[in-house]
Structures are given as structure tokens and as C-alpha cells.
Amino acid sequence: MKAKIADSALKKFVLKLAVAGLLLALIFRSVDSRSTAAAIAAASPLHLLTALFLQTACNAVAALRWRLIMARLGFQQPTLFYLQSFFKGVFFNQGLPTSIGGDGIRILDCIRQGNSAEDAFFGVFIDRVVGLTGLLLLNMTALLLSHHLLPPRVEYPLLLISAALTAGLILLFLLRKFSFFAAGKYLGFLGRLSERYFQIYSSLSSISLQLSLSIFVHLLAMGTFFMIGRAVGLHYAFYIYLVLVPPVILLTILPISLAGWGVREGAMVGFFLLIGADKESVLALSLLYGLIMLASSLPGLAVYLTEKQQPTADER
């Protein structure tokens, strides 16, 4: 059974790697690769180090937000547990050939602490939901405040998609009110998810704190892009990144390539071309962001290796 799971994970890894490679090859055919390489080589080390700090802080704040969510569900693990598990999950999300991603790692970590598997899943899922909500709210606000930046054929669909996703997240909050979500294998599962959702956000203070943290997490992430942009010579105002980058992040959620490579680069170049940006510099920005993401996840690798060296209960 384990061999089949490992074989399936390897096949998915190879397929995603192939998709990422193909997309990157197509992108590099449309740009001057020498100019991109030159932009990367000339990137300001100070700006890149600042970007790494911001991305690492982004991961840490997101871990603390997750801790608050799990505490509302009755989980009692210390803050260090959530920081270690979250960074480990970020590391596994960077394209490792495993059968589970970073969210799966976090769920398993919670289960190993003796917690309910279903509630562990709900906590991680709701953490993803509130993170997505913060991103959508940030992007919609930026779009509305700078509605002349993008052509209407792009701006209006982005606003519509963001509004539809936000409405879906609100609907999840209300599912518990419908009786047919109280029973059955799948509908009952959605009903219990909605109940946990309400349990976490049943007060205005809880909602306000979680949304504030989510928006802060994404502001840190946008700061990462902003600093890398400065490093490669893209001197755009911060609000430009608030408008253009969130749709790129949404696209990289699609599990079609390795850690979003290729998808992110194509989307970044496409969106920044709408404002006349130099595509070689934008490609350099996207590639460097991928490397910064990998570097910021290395504490997770350290945690994973430390845990591997510790003896199991059977070995003790």
C-alpha cells in the first residue's frame, strides 16, 4: 500500500514538474533570457534580504493566525508547535515529491498530538479560508481605489470573481442554518464544517482579529514582491502590487504545476504587461520570488530533519 502511495506521489511530482518546465520554456521563448539573467544578477542584495525577512515574517504571522483558529476549536498546543508545523508545511509545499502537501503535514501534526482528525482538517481548511478572504478583500479594495489602472475587460472580471468567491465564503458560514446539512455523509460534513466556522467567528472581535491578521499577512507578502521589484528595477508604487499580484496568487493555487512555477511567471508577466512593465524584469521578479519562498521555508526543513533524528516511541 505504501509503495502504491509513493508511486502515485512520484507520478504526480513528475507530471507537475513537466507542466512547470513546459510553461517556463514557453515563457522564456517570449523574452530575452539574457536580460532576465542580467536583472537577476544585478538585483540589490539588501532589497532581497529585506524581501526574505518580510516573507519569513509573513509565514510566522500566518502560523500565529492558525494557532488562534485551533485554540477556538479547543486545541491546546503551544505557539512553538504551530510555528514549527506551519514552516514545515510551507517547506513541503515547495514541490517535494510526497503524497501530501503542506496542509496535509499540518493536519497530521495535529492528529499526532491526539486531536480529532476531522477537527484538525477543519482548522487547517478554515485557516485557508480566512487567508483567502483577506487576500480578496485587499485586492477588491485596491481595484476599487485604482479603477483606472487596468482596462475594464480585465478589471470587471477580477472584481466579479473576487465578489463571487467572497460570497461563497459567506455562504459557508450560513450552511449550518439549513437542516439538510445536518445529516448524511457529505452534506453532514459540510454542516459540521459550517458549525466549526461559526464557532471560530461567532463574535465580532474574533472576526475582526482574524481578518486583520489575514490582511497583515498579505501586506507582508505584497511587501516581499515590492522589495524584489525594487531589487530588479521595477520602481512601481506599493498599490500596484496590491492590484496585480493577488490574482497571480489565486492562479498559483491551482494544483497543475510544481509549487506554482510556470503558472506564477506567466501570470505575473501577463498582468504587469497591462501597465507597460518590462517583461524581462517581471520574469526576474517572479523567479526571485520563488527562490525567496524556498529560502523562507528552510526553517521547516530544519524542523523536519530534527524530528527525523528523534527516536520514535517504538525505538525508545
PDB file of C-alpha atoms in Angstrom:
ATOM      1  CA  MET A   1       0.000   0.000   0.000  1.00  0.00           C
ATOM      2  CA  LYS A   2       2.791   2.400   0.939  1.00  0.00           C
ATOM      3  CA  ALA A   3       4.567   1.529  -2.307  1.00  0.00           C
ATOM      4  CA  LYS A   4       1.447   2.425  -4.318  1.00  0.00           C
ATOM      5  CA  ILE A   5       1.101   5.751  -2.497  1.00  0.00           C
ATOM      6  CA  ALA A   6       4.763   6.546  -3.087  1.00  0.00           C
ATOM      7  CA  ASP A   7       4.462   5.591  -6.773  1.00  0.00           C
ATOM      8  CA  SER A   8       1.366   7.791  -7.161  1.00  0.00           C
ATOM      9  CA  ALA A   9       3.135  10.697  -5.452  1.00  0.00           C
ATOM     10  CA  LEU A  10       6.141  10.307  -7.739  1.00  0.00           C
ATOM     11  CA  LYS A  11       3.931  10.273 -10.853  1.00  0.00           C
ATOM     12  CA  LYS A  12       2.153  13.450  -9.726  1.00  0.00           C
ATOM     13  CA  PHE A  13       5.505  15.065  -8.992  1.00  0.00           C
ATOM     14  CA  VAL A  14       6.866  14.189 -12.435  1.00  0.00           C
ATOM     15  CA  LEU A  15       3.683  15.429 -14.134  1.00  0.00           C
ATOM     16  CA  LYS A  16       3.711  18.741 -12.259  1.00  0.00           C
ATOM     17  CA  LEU A  17       7.425  19.110 -12.923  1.00  0.00           C
ATOM     18  CA  ALA A  18       6.789  18.564 -16.629  1.00  0.00           C
ATOM     19  CA  VAL A  19       3.992  21.162 -16.673  1.00  0.00           C
ATOM     20  CA  ALA A  20       6.169  23.676 -14.832  1.00  0.00           C
ATOM     21  CA  GLY A  21       9.064  23.021 -17.209  1.00  0.00           C
ATOM     22  CA  LEU A  22       6.861  23.365 -20.282  1.00  0.00           C
ATOM     23  CA  LEU A  23       5.303  26.626 -19.068  1.00  0.00           C
ATOM     24  CA  LEU A  24       8.697  28.089 -18.191  1.00  0.00           C
ATOM     25  CA  ALA A  25      10.095  27.050 -21.573  1.00  0.00           C
ATOM     26  CA  LEU A  26       7.215  28.790 -23.361  1.00  0.00           C
ATOM     27  CA  ILE A  27       7.700  31.929 -21.267  1.00  0.00           C
ATOM     28  CA  PHE A  28      11.443  32.045 -21.869  1.00  0.00           C
ATOM     29  CA  ARG A  29      10.816  31.775 -25.629  1.00  0.00           C
ATOM     30  CA  SER A  30       8.905  35.069 -25.496  1.00  0.00           C
ATOM     31  CA  VAL A  31      11.505  37.058 -23.529  1.00  0.00           C
ATOM     32  CA  ASP A  32      15.165  37.939 -23.769  1.00  0.00           C
ATOM     33  CA  SER A  33      16.587  35.401 -21.321  1.00  0.00           C
ATOM     34  CA  ARG A  34      19.901  37.245 -21.183  1.00  0.00           C
ATOM     35  CA  SER A  35      18.171  40.393 -19.971  1.00  0.00           C
ATOM     36  CA  THR A  36      16.317  38.375 -17.359  1.00  0.00           C
ATOM     37  CA  ALA A  37      19.555  36.770 -16.170  1.00  0.00           C
ATOM     38  CA  ALA A  38      21.215  40.186 -16.071  1.00  0.00           C
ATOM     39  CA  ALA A  39      18.364  41.603 -13.973  1.00  0.00           C
ATOM     40  CA  ILE A  40      18.704  38.724 -11.509  1.00  0.00           C
ATOM     41  CA  ALA A  41      22.490  39.087 -11.333  1.00  0.00           C
ATOM     42  CA  ALA A  42      22.211  42.845 -10.734  1.00  0.00           C
ATOM     43  CA  ALA A  43      19.495  42.553  -8.086  1.00  0.00           C
ATOM     44  CA  SER A  44      20.220  44.518  -4.917  1.00  0.00           C
ATOM     45  CA  PRO A  45      21.248  42.110  -2.113  1.00  0.00           C
ATOM     46  CA  LEU A  46      19.855  44.486   0.525  1.00  0.00           C
ATOM     47  CA  HIS A  47      16.426  44.527  -1.117  1.00  0.00           C
ATOM     48  CA  LEU A  48      16.485  40.746  -1.454  1.00  0.00           C
ATOM     49  CA  LEU A  49      17.412  40.271   2.205  1.00  0.00           C
ATOM     50  CA  THR A  50      14.579  42.604   3.189  1.00  0.00           C
ATOM     51  CA  ALA A  51      12.229  40.576   0.990  1.00  0.00           C
ATOM     52  CA  LEU A  52      13.379  37.362   2.695  1.00  0.00           C
ATOM     53  CA  PHE A  53      12.746  38.915   6.113  1.00  0.00           C
ATOM     54  CA  LEU A  54       9.243  40.040   5.077  1.00  0.00           C
ATOM     55  CA  GLN A  55       8.339  36.616   3.647  1.00  0.00           C
ATOM     56  CA  THR A  56       9.616  34.843   6.766  1.00  0.00           C
ATOM     57  CA  ALA A  57       7.607  37.252   8.925  1.00  0.00           C
ATOM     58  CA  CYS A  58       4.592  36.571   6.685  1.00  0.00           C
ATOM     59  CA  ASN A  59       4.892  32.832   7.405  1.00  0.00           C
ATOM     60  CA  ALA A  60       5.301  33.446  11.139  1.00  0.00           C
ATOM     61  CA  VAL A  61       2.230  35.706  11.400  1.00  0.00           C
ATOM     62  CA  ALA A  62       0.196  33.196   9.371  1.00  0.00           C
ATOM     63  CA  ALA A  63       1.247  30.477  11.823  1.00  0.00           C
ATOM     64  CA  LEU A  64       0.063  32.611  14.752  1.00  0.00           C
ATOM     65  CA  ARG A  65      -3.270  33.177  12.995  1.00  0.00           C
ATOM     66  CA  TRP A  66      -3.621  29.406  12.596  1.00  0.00           C
ATOM     67  CA  ARG A  67      -2.850  28.949  16.289  1.00  0.00           C
ATOM     68  CA  LEU A  68      -5.718  31.298  17.235  1.00  0.00           C
ATOM     69  CA  ILE A  69      -8.092  29.333  14.993  1.00  0.00           C
ATOM     70  CA  MET A  70      -7.101  25.990  16.521  1.00  0.00           C
ATOM     71  CA  ALA A  71      -7.416  27.411  20.048  1.00  0.00           C
ATOM     72  CA  ARG A  72     -11.052  28.322  19.286  1.00  0.00           C
ATOM     73  CA  LEU A  73     -11.585  24.676  18.347  1.00  0.00           C
ATOM     74  CA  GLY A  74     -10.152  23.508  21.665  1.00  0.00           C
ATOM     75  CA  PHE A  75      -6.614  22.624  20.582  1.00  0.00           C
ATOM     76  CA  GLN A  76      -4.105  23.333  23.346  1.00  0.00           C
ATOM     77  CA  GLN A  77      -0.697  23.031  21.672  1.00  0.00           C
ATOM     78  CA  PRO A  78       1.875  25.798  22.400  1.00  0.00           C
ATOM     79  CA  THR A  79       2.768  28.523  19.924  1.00  0.00           C
ATOM     80  CA  LEU A  80       6.080  26.839  19.052  1.00  0.00           C
ATOM     81  CA  PHE A  81       4.199  23.758  17.808  1.00  0.00           C
ATOM     82  CA  TYR A  82       2.223  25.829  15.288  1.00  0.00           C
ATOM     83  CA  LEU A  83       5.280  27.760  14.131  1.00  0.00           C
ATOM     84  CA  GLN A  84       7.215  24.544  13.544  1.00  0.00           C
ATOM     85  CA  SER A  85       4.320  22.772  11.839  1.00  0.00           C
ATOM     86  CA  PHE A  86       3.460  25.764   9.641  1.00  0.00           C
ATOM     87  CA  PHE A  87       7.039  26.293   8.439  1.00  0.00           C
ATOM     88  CA  LYS A  88       7.322  22.569   7.793  1.00  0.00           C
ATOM     89  CA  GLY A  89       4.152  22.744   5.729  1.00  0.00           C
ATOM     90  CA  VAL A  90       5.496  25.698   3.738  1.00  0.00           C
ATOM     91  CA  PHE A  91       8.635  23.701   3.002  1.00  0.00           C
ATOM     92  CA  PHE A  92       6.664  20.676   1.797  1.00  0.00           C
ATOM     93  CA  ASN A  93       4.592  22.967  -0.409  1.00  0.00           C
ATOM     94  CA  GLN A  94       7.715  23.869  -2.392  1.00  0.00           C
ATOM     95  CA  GLY A  95       7.253  20.902  -4.690  1.00  0.00           C
ATOM     96  CA  LEU A  96       8.523  17.910  -2.777  1.00  0.00           C
ATOM     97  CA  PRO A  97       7.523  14.529  -4.305  1.00  0.00           C
ATOM     98  CA  THR A  98       5.281  13.478  -1.423  1.00  0.00           C
ATOM     99  CA  SER A  99       1.729  12.139  -1.331  1.00  0.00           C
ATOM    100  CA  ILE A 100       0.587  15.032   0.897  1.00  0.00           C
ATOM    101  CA  GLY A 101       1.210  18.732   0.714  1.00  0.00           C
ATOM    102  CA  GLY A 102       1.875  21.284   3.404  1.00  0.00           C
ATOM    103  CA  ASP A 103      -1.719  21.330   4.625  1.00  0.00           C
ATOM    104  CA  GLY A 104      -1.610  17.565   4.996  1.00  0.00           C
ATOM    105  CA  ILE A 105       1.549  17.905   7.084  1.00  0.00           C
ATOM    106  CA  ARG A 106      -0.195  20.346   9.413  1.00  0.00           C
ATOM    107  CA  ILE A 107      -3.220  18.083   9.769  1.00  0.00           C
ATOM    108  CA  LEU A 108      -1.047  15.062  10.550  1.00  0.00           C
ATOM    109  CA  ASP A 109       0.928  17.048  13.121  1.00  0.00           C
ATOM    110  CA  CYS A 110      -2.307  17.939  14.925  1.00  0.00           C
ATOM    111  CA  ILE A 111      -3.559  14.345  14.807  1.00  0.00           C
ATOM    112  CA  ARG A 112      -0.281  13.069  16.266  1.00  0.00           C
ATOM    113  CA  GLN A 113      -0.917  15.321  19.247  1.00  0.00           C
ATOM    114  CA  GLY A 114      -4.022  13.261  19.995  1.00  0.00           C
ATOM    115  CA  ASN A 115      -6.545  15.604  18.395  1.00  0.00           C
ATOM    116  CA  SER A 116      -9.588  14.754  16.274  1.00  0.00           C
ATOM    117  CA  ALA A 117      -8.711  14.166  12.609  1.00  0.00           C
ATOM    118  CA  GLU A 118     -11.880  15.916  11.467  1.00  0.00           C
ATOM    119  CA  ASP A 119     -11.320  18.983  13.636  1.00  0.00           C
ATOM    120  CA  ALA A 120      -7.662  19.091  12.550  1.00  0.00           C
ATOM    121  CA  PHE A 121      -8.852  19.186   8.926  1.00  0.00           C
ATOM    122  CA  PHE A 122     -11.486  21.824   9.719  1.00  0.00           C
ATOM    123  CA  GLY A 123      -8.923  24.042  11.459  1.00  0.00           C
ATOM    124  CA  VAL A 124      -6.472  23.950   8.545  1.00  0.00           C
ATOM    125  CA  PHE A 125      -9.257  24.409   5.992  1.00  0.00           C
ATOM    126  CA  ILE A 126     -10.732  27.389   7.844  1.00  0.00           C
ATOM    127  CA  ASP A 127      -7.257  28.883   8.140  1.00  0.00           C
ATOM    128  CA  ARG A 128      -7.049  28.684   4.350  1.00  0.00           C
ATOM    129  CA  VAL A 129     -10.500  30.251   4.043  1.00  0.00           C
ATOM    130  CA  VAL A 130      -9.753  33.255   6.235  1.00  0.00           C
ATOM    131  CA  GLY A 131      -6.434  33.710   4.445  1.00  0.00           C
ATOM    132  CA  LEU A 132      -8.214  33.753   1.100  1.00  0.00           C
ATOM    133  CA  THR A 133     -10.807  36.189   2.476  1.00  0.00           C
ATOM    134  CA  GLY A 134      -8.095  38.629   3.498  1.00  0.00           C
ATOM    135  CA  LEU A 135      -6.497  38.403   0.051  1.00  0.00           C
ATOM    136  CA  LEU A 136      -9.817  39.004  -1.736  1.00  0.00           C
ATOM    137  CA  LEU A 137     -10.742  41.980   0.441  1.00  0.00           C
ATOM    138  CA  LEU A 138      -7.322  43.521  -0.064  1.00  0.00           C
ATOM    139  CA  ASN A 139      -7.477  43.063  -3.829  1.00  0.00           C
ATOM    140  CA  MET A 140     -11.060  44.331  -4.196  1.00  0.00           C
ATOM    141  CA  THR A 141     -10.212  47.458  -2.177  1.00  0.00           C
ATOM    142  CA  ALA A 142      -7.119  48.111  -4.290  1.00  0.00           C
ATOM    143  CA  LEU A 143      -9.054  47.594  -7.518  1.00  0.00           C
ATOM    144  CA  LEU A 144     -11.824  49.977  -6.463  1.00  0.00           C
ATOM    145  CA  LEU A 145      -9.377  52.662  -5.324  1.00  0.00           C
ATOM    146  CA  SER A 146      -7.362  52.476  -8.554  1.00  0.00           C
ATOM    147  CA  HIS A 147     -10.049  51.515 -11.069  1.00  0.00           C
ATOM    148  CA  HIS A 148      -8.328  53.321 -13.961  1.00  0.00           C
ATOM    149  CA  LEU A 149      -5.166  51.225 -13.676  1.00  0.00           C
ATOM    150  CA  LEU A 150      -6.459  48.205 -15.601  1.00  0.00           C
ATOM    151  CA  PRO A 151      -8.644  48.107 -18.714  1.00  0.00           C
ATOM    152  CA  PRO A 152     -12.328  47.367 -17.976  1.00  0.00           C
ATOM    153  CA  ARG A 153     -12.131  43.983 -19.730  1.00  0.00           C
ATOM    154  CA  VAL A 154      -9.683  42.897 -17.022  1.00  0.00           C
ATOM    155  CA  GLU A 155     -10.812  44.929 -14.006  1.00  0.00           C
ATOM    156  CA  TYR A 156     -14.501  43.973 -14.076  1.00  0.00           C
ATOM    157  CA  PRO A 157     -13.952  40.190 -14.330  1.00  0.00           C
ATOM    158  CA  LEU A 158     -11.424  40.403 -11.469  1.00  0.00           C
ATOM    159  CA  LEU A 159     -13.939  42.254  -9.308  1.00  0.00           C
ATOM    160  CA  LEU A 160     -16.672  39.769 -10.252  1.00  0.00           C
ATOM    161  CA  ILE A 161     -14.500  36.764  -9.419  1.00  0.00           C
ATOM    162  CA  SER A 162     -13.428  38.278  -6.090  1.00  0.00           C
ATOM    163  CA  ALA A 163     -17.033  39.124  -5.200  1.00  0.00           C
ATOM    164  CA  ALA A 164     -18.224  35.610  -6.141  1.00  0.00           C
ATOM    165  CA  LEU A 165     -15.509  33.940  -4.060  1.00  0.00           C
ATOM    166  CA  THR A 166     -16.284  36.218  -1.113  1.00  0.00           C
ATOM    167  CA  ALA A 167     -19.991  35.360  -1.398  1.00  0.00           C
ATOM    168  CA  GLY A 168     -19.072  31.659  -1.390  1.00  0.00           C
ATOM    169  CA  LEU A 169     -17.092  32.096   1.805  1.00  0.00           C
ATOM    170  CA  ILE A 170     -20.031  33.887   3.430  1.00  0.00           C
ATOM    171  CA  LEU A 171     -22.326  31.066   2.296  1.00  0.00           C
ATOM    172  CA  LEU A 172     -20.100  28.560   4.072  1.00  0.00           C
ATOM    173  CA  PHE A 173     -20.746  30.498   7.273  1.00  0.00           C
ATOM    174  CA  LEU A 174     -24.522  30.112   6.765  1.00  0.00           C
ATOM    175  CA  LEU A 175     -24.757  26.425   5.788  1.00  0.00           C
ATOM    176  CA  ARG A 176     -25.321  25.410   9.419  1.00  0.00           C
ATOM    177  CA  LYS A 177     -28.707  27.150   9.327  1.00  0.00           C
ATOM    178  CA  PHE A 178     -30.107  24.692   6.741  1.00  0.00           C
ATOM    179  CA  SER A 179     -31.463  21.470   8.217  1.00  0.00           C
ATOM    180  CA  PHE A 180     -30.464  19.271   5.260  1.00  0.00           C
ATOM    181  CA  PHE A 181     -26.820  19.955   6.109  1.00  0.00           C
ATOM    182  CA  ALA A 182     -27.292  18.249   9.462  1.00  0.00           C
ATOM    183  CA  ALA A 183     -27.188  14.651   8.212  1.00  0.00           C
ATOM    184  CA  GLY A 184     -25.660  12.473   5.531  1.00  0.00           C
ATOM    185  CA  LYS A 185     -22.069  11.661   4.710  1.00  0.00           C
ATOM    186  CA  TYR A 186     -21.215  14.676   2.586  1.00  0.00           C
ATOM    187  CA  LEU A 187     -23.884  17.221   3.494  1.00  0.00           C
ATOM    188  CA  GLY A 188     -23.376  16.429   7.167  1.00  0.00           C
ATOM    189  CA  PHE A 189     -19.659  17.017   6.743  1.00  0.00           C
ATOM    190  CA  LEU A 190     -20.358  20.464   5.249  1.00  0.00           C
ATOM    191  CA  GLY A 191     -22.793  21.189   8.063  1.00  0.00           C
ATOM    192  CA  ARG A 192     -20.188  20.348  10.718  1.00  0.00           C
ATOM    193  CA  LEU A 193     -17.621  22.455   8.861  1.00  0.00           C
ATOM    194  CA  SER A 194     -20.047  25.384   8.946  1.00  0.00           C
ATOM    195  CA  GLU A 195     -20.594  24.834  12.668  1.00  0.00           C
ATOM    196  CA  ARG A 196     -16.863  24.961  13.332  1.00  0.00           C
ATOM    197  CA  TYR A 197     -16.636  28.043  11.128  1.00  0.00           C
ATOM    198  CA  PHE A 198     -19.295  29.712  13.274  1.00  0.00           C
ATOM    199  CA  GLN A 199     -17.601  28.502  16.461  1.00  0.00           C
ATOM    200  CA  ILE A 200     -14.414  30.324  15.460  1.00  0.00           C
ATOM    201  CA  TYR A 201     -16.073  33.505  14.171  1.00  0.00           C
ATOM    202  CA  SER A 202     -19.107  33.779  16.455  1.00  0.00           C
ATOM    203  CA  SER A 203     -18.023  37.156  17.829  1.00  0.00           C
ATOM    204  CA  LEU A 204     -17.182  40.454  16.159  1.00  0.00           C
ATOM    205  CA  SER A 205     -13.859  40.632  17.997  1.00  0.00           C
ATOM    206  CA  SER A 206     -12.809  37.211  16.674  1.00  0.00           C
ATOM    207  CA  ILE A 207     -13.784  38.084  13.096  1.00  0.00           C
ATOM    208  CA  SER A 208     -12.023  41.448  13.300  1.00  0.00           C
ATOM    209  CA  LEU A 209      -8.829  39.954  14.722  1.00  0.00           C
ATOM    210  CA  GLN A 210      -8.667  37.129  12.181  1.00  0.00           C
ATOM    211  CA  LEU A 211      -9.357  39.378   9.193  1.00  0.00           C
ATOM    212  CA  SER A 212      -6.840  41.935  10.448  1.00  0.00           C
ATOM    213  CA  LEU A 213      -4.190  39.240  10.765  1.00  0.00           C
ATOM    214  CA  SER A 214      -5.043  37.880   7.314  1.00  0.00           C
ATOM    215  CA  ILE A 215      -4.786  41.304   5.715  1.00  0.00           C
ATOM    216  CA  PHE A 216      -1.489  41.911   7.552  1.00  0.00           C
ATOM    217  CA  VAL A 217      -0.142  38.559   6.286  1.00  0.00           C
ATOM    218  CA  HIS A 218      -0.895  39.543   2.701  1.00  0.00           C
ATOM    219  CA  LEU A 219       0.504  43.045   3.170  1.00  0.00           C
ATOM    220  CA  LEU A 220       3.757  41.401   4.257  1.00  0.00           C
ATOM    221  CA  ALA A 221       3.612  39.160   1.173  1.00  0.00           C
ATOM    222  CA  MET A 222       2.991  42.167  -1.079  1.00  0.00           C
ATOM    223  CA  GLY A 223       5.928  43.845   0.652  1.00  0.00           C
ATOM    224  CA  THR A 224       8.044  40.880  -0.420  1.00  0.00           C
ATOM    225  CA  PHE A 225       7.054  41.387  -4.053  1.00  0.00           C
ATOM    226  CA  PHE A 226       7.573  45.140  -3.722  1.00  0.00           C
ATOM    227  CA  MET A 227      11.121  44.759  -2.402  1.00  0.00           C
ATOM    228  CA  ILE A 228      12.067  42.193  -5.058  1.00  0.00           C
ATOM    229  CA  GLY A 229      10.597  44.520  -7.674  1.00  0.00           C
ATOM    230  CA  ARG A 230      12.840  47.304  -6.395  1.00  0.00           C
ATOM    231  CA  ALA A 231      15.784  44.895  -6.482  1.00  0.00           C
ATOM    232  CA  VAL A 232      15.312  44.253 -10.220  1.00  0.00           C
ATOM    233  CA  GLY A 233      14.497  47.838 -11.192  1.00  0.00           C
ATOM    234  CA  LEU A 234      10.679  47.788 -11.152  1.00  0.00           C
ATOM    235  CA  HIS A 235      10.020  51.060  -9.312  1.00  0.00           C
ATOM    236  CA  TYR A 236       6.234  50.861  -9.049  1.00  0.00           C
ATOM    237  CA  ALA A 237       4.171  52.151  -6.143  1.00  0.00           C
ATOM    238  CA  PHE A 238       3.077  49.653  -3.497  1.00  0.00           C
ATOM    239  CA  TYR A 239      -0.589  49.801  -4.526  1.00  0.00           C
ATOM    240  CA  ILE A 240       0.332  48.457  -7.983  1.00  0.00           C
ATOM    241  CA  TYR A 241       1.317  45.184  -6.326  1.00  0.00           C
ATOM    242  CA  LEU A 242      -1.941  45.145  -4.336  1.00  0.00           C
ATOM    243  CA  VAL A 243      -3.821  45.274  -7.655  1.00  0.00           C
ATOM    244  CA  LEU A 244      -1.752  42.916  -9.806  1.00  0.00           C
ATOM    245  CA  VAL A 245      -0.273  40.267  -7.508  1.00  0.00           C
ATOM    246  CA  PRO A 246      -3.354  38.801  -5.708  1.00  0.00           C
ATOM    247  CA  PRO A 247      -4.847  37.394  -8.959  1.00  0.00           C
ATOM    248  CA  VAL A 248      -1.481  35.748  -9.604  1.00  0.00           C
ATOM    249  CA  ILE A 249      -1.539  34.154  -6.145  1.00  0.00           C
ATOM    250  CA  LEU A 250      -5.060  32.851  -6.793  1.00  0.00           C
ATOM    251  CA  LEU A 251      -3.907  31.239 -10.041  1.00  0.00           C
ATOM    252  CA  THR A 252      -0.968  29.518  -8.340  1.00  0.00           C
ATOM    253  CA  ILE A 253      -3.418  27.769  -6.015  1.00  0.00           C
ATOM    254  CA  LEU A 254      -4.394  25.596  -8.984  1.00  0.00           C
ATOM    255  CA  PRO A 255      -2.520  22.288  -8.478  1.00  0.00           C
ATOM    256  CA  ILE A 256      -1.251  21.946 -12.035  1.00  0.00           C
ATOM    257  CA  SER A 257       2.452  22.696 -11.656  1.00  0.00           C
ATOM    258  CA  LEU A 258       5.244  22.290  -9.140  1.00  0.00           C
ATOM    259  CA  ALA A 259       4.772  24.889  -6.366  1.00  0.00           C
ATOM    260  CA  GLY A 260       3.155  27.240  -8.907  1.00  0.00           C
ATOM    261  CA  TRP A 261       6.313  27.523 -11.052  1.00  0.00           C
ATOM    262  CA  GLY A 262       5.457  28.478 -14.607  1.00  0.00           C
ATOM    263  CA  VAL A 263       1.895  29.475 -13.715  1.00  0.00           C
ATOM    264  CA  ARG A 264       3.177  32.275 -11.494  1.00  0.00           C
ATOM    265  CA  GLU A 265       5.696  33.501 -14.071  1.00  0.00           C
ATOM    266  CA  GLY A 266       3.190  33.509 -16.921  1.00  0.00           C
ATOM    267  CA  ALA A 267       0.520  35.297 -14.867  1.00  0.00           C
ATOM    268  CA  MET A 268       2.993  37.859 -13.493  1.00  0.00           C
ATOM    269  CA  VAL A 269       4.275  38.754 -16.944  1.00  0.00           C
ATOM    270  CA  GLY A 270       0.735  38.907 -18.327  1.00  0.00           C
ATOM    271  CA  PHE A 271      -0.659  41.190 -15.625  1.00  0.00           C
ATOM    272  CA  PHE A 272       2.337  43.519 -15.459  1.00  0.00           C
ATOM    273  CA  LEU A 273       2.350  43.908 -19.242  1.00  0.00           C
ATOM    274  CA  LEU A 274      -1.059  45.584 -18.828  1.00  0.00           C
ATOM    275  CA  ILE A 275       0.724  48.554 -17.247  1.00  0.00           C
ATOM    276  CA  GLY A 276       3.659  48.516 -19.668  1.00  0.00           C
ATOM    277  CA  ALA A 277       6.228  46.844 -17.421  1.00  0.00           C
ATOM    278  CA  ASP A 278       9.418  45.359 -18.825  1.00  0.00           C
ATOM    279  CA  LYS A 279       8.643  41.665 -19.133  1.00  0.00           C
ATOM    280  CA  GLU A 280      12.235  40.528 -18.596  1.00  0.00           C
ATOM    281  CA  SER A 281      12.334  42.378 -15.266  1.00  0.00           C
ATOM    282  CA  VAL A 282       8.919  40.995 -14.290  1.00  0.00           C
ATOM    283  CA  LEU A 283      10.086  37.468 -15.058  1.00  0.00           C
ATOM    284  CA  ALA A 284      13.170  38.102 -12.905  1.00  0.00           C
ATOM    285  CA  LEU A 285      10.842  39.310 -10.123  1.00  0.00           C
ATOM    286  CA  SER A 286       8.757  36.145 -10.292  1.00  0.00           C
ATOM    287  CA  LEU A 287      11.735  33.789 -10.400  1.00  0.00           C
ATOM    288  CA  LEU A 288      13.384  35.516  -7.457  1.00  0.00           C
ATOM    289  CA  TYR A 289      10.121  35.365  -5.505  1.00  0.00           C
ATOM    290  CA  GLY A 290      10.062  31.601  -5.987  1.00  0.00           C
ATOM    291  CA  LEU A 291      13.602  31.375  -4.622  1.00  0.00           C
ATOM    292  CA  ILE A 292      12.741  33.681  -1.698  1.00  0.00           C
ATOM    293  CA  MET A 293       9.760  31.452  -0.895  1.00  0.00           C
ATOM    294  CA  LEU A 294      12.036  28.415  -0.871  1.00  0.00           C
ATOM    295  CA  ALA A 295      14.606  30.175   1.332  1.00  0.00           C
ATOM    296  CA  SER A 296      11.936  31.345   3.789  1.00  0.00           C
ATOM    297  CA  SER A 297      10.722  27.744   4.165  1.00  0.00           C
ATOM    298  CA  LEU A 298      14.144  26.391   5.217  1.00  0.00           C
ATOM    299  CA  PRO A 299      13.307  26.610   8.949  1.00  0.00           C
ATOM    300  CA  GLY A 300      10.689  23.973   8.118  1.00  0.00           C
ATOM    301  CA  LEU A 301      13.398  21.744   6.674  1.00  0.00           C
ATOM    302  CA  ALA A 302      15.395  22.144   9.892  1.00  0.00           C
ATOM    303  CA  VAL A 303      12.330  21.151  11.941  1.00  0.00           C
ATOM    304  CA  TYR A 304      11.677  18.142   9.708  1.00  0.00           C
ATOM    305  CA  LEU A 305      15.275  16.884   9.895  1.00  0.00           C
ATOM    306  CA  THR A 306      15.327  17.338  13.680  1.00  0.00           C
ATOM    307  CA  GLU A 307      12.130  15.324  14.029  1.00  0.00           C
ATOM    308  CA  LYS A 308      13.520  12.576  11.782  1.00  0.00           C
ATOM    309  CA  GLN A 309      16.539  12.221  14.072  1.00  0.00           C
ATOM    310  CA  GLN A 310      14.415  11.881  17.191  1.00  0.00           C
ATOM    311  CA  PRO A 311      13.643   8.255  18.225  1.00  0.00           C
ATOM    312  CA  THR A 312      10.076   7.061  17.843  1.00  0.00           C
ATOM    313  CA  ALA A 313       8.057   5.605  20.699  1.00  0.00           C
ATOM    314  CA  ASP A 314       8.795   2.056  19.401  1.00  0.00           C
ATOM    315  CA  GLU A 315      12.525   2.760  19.247  1.00  0.00           C
ATOM    316  CA  ARG A 316      12.512   4.061  22.798  1.00  0.00           C
TER     317      ARG A 316
END
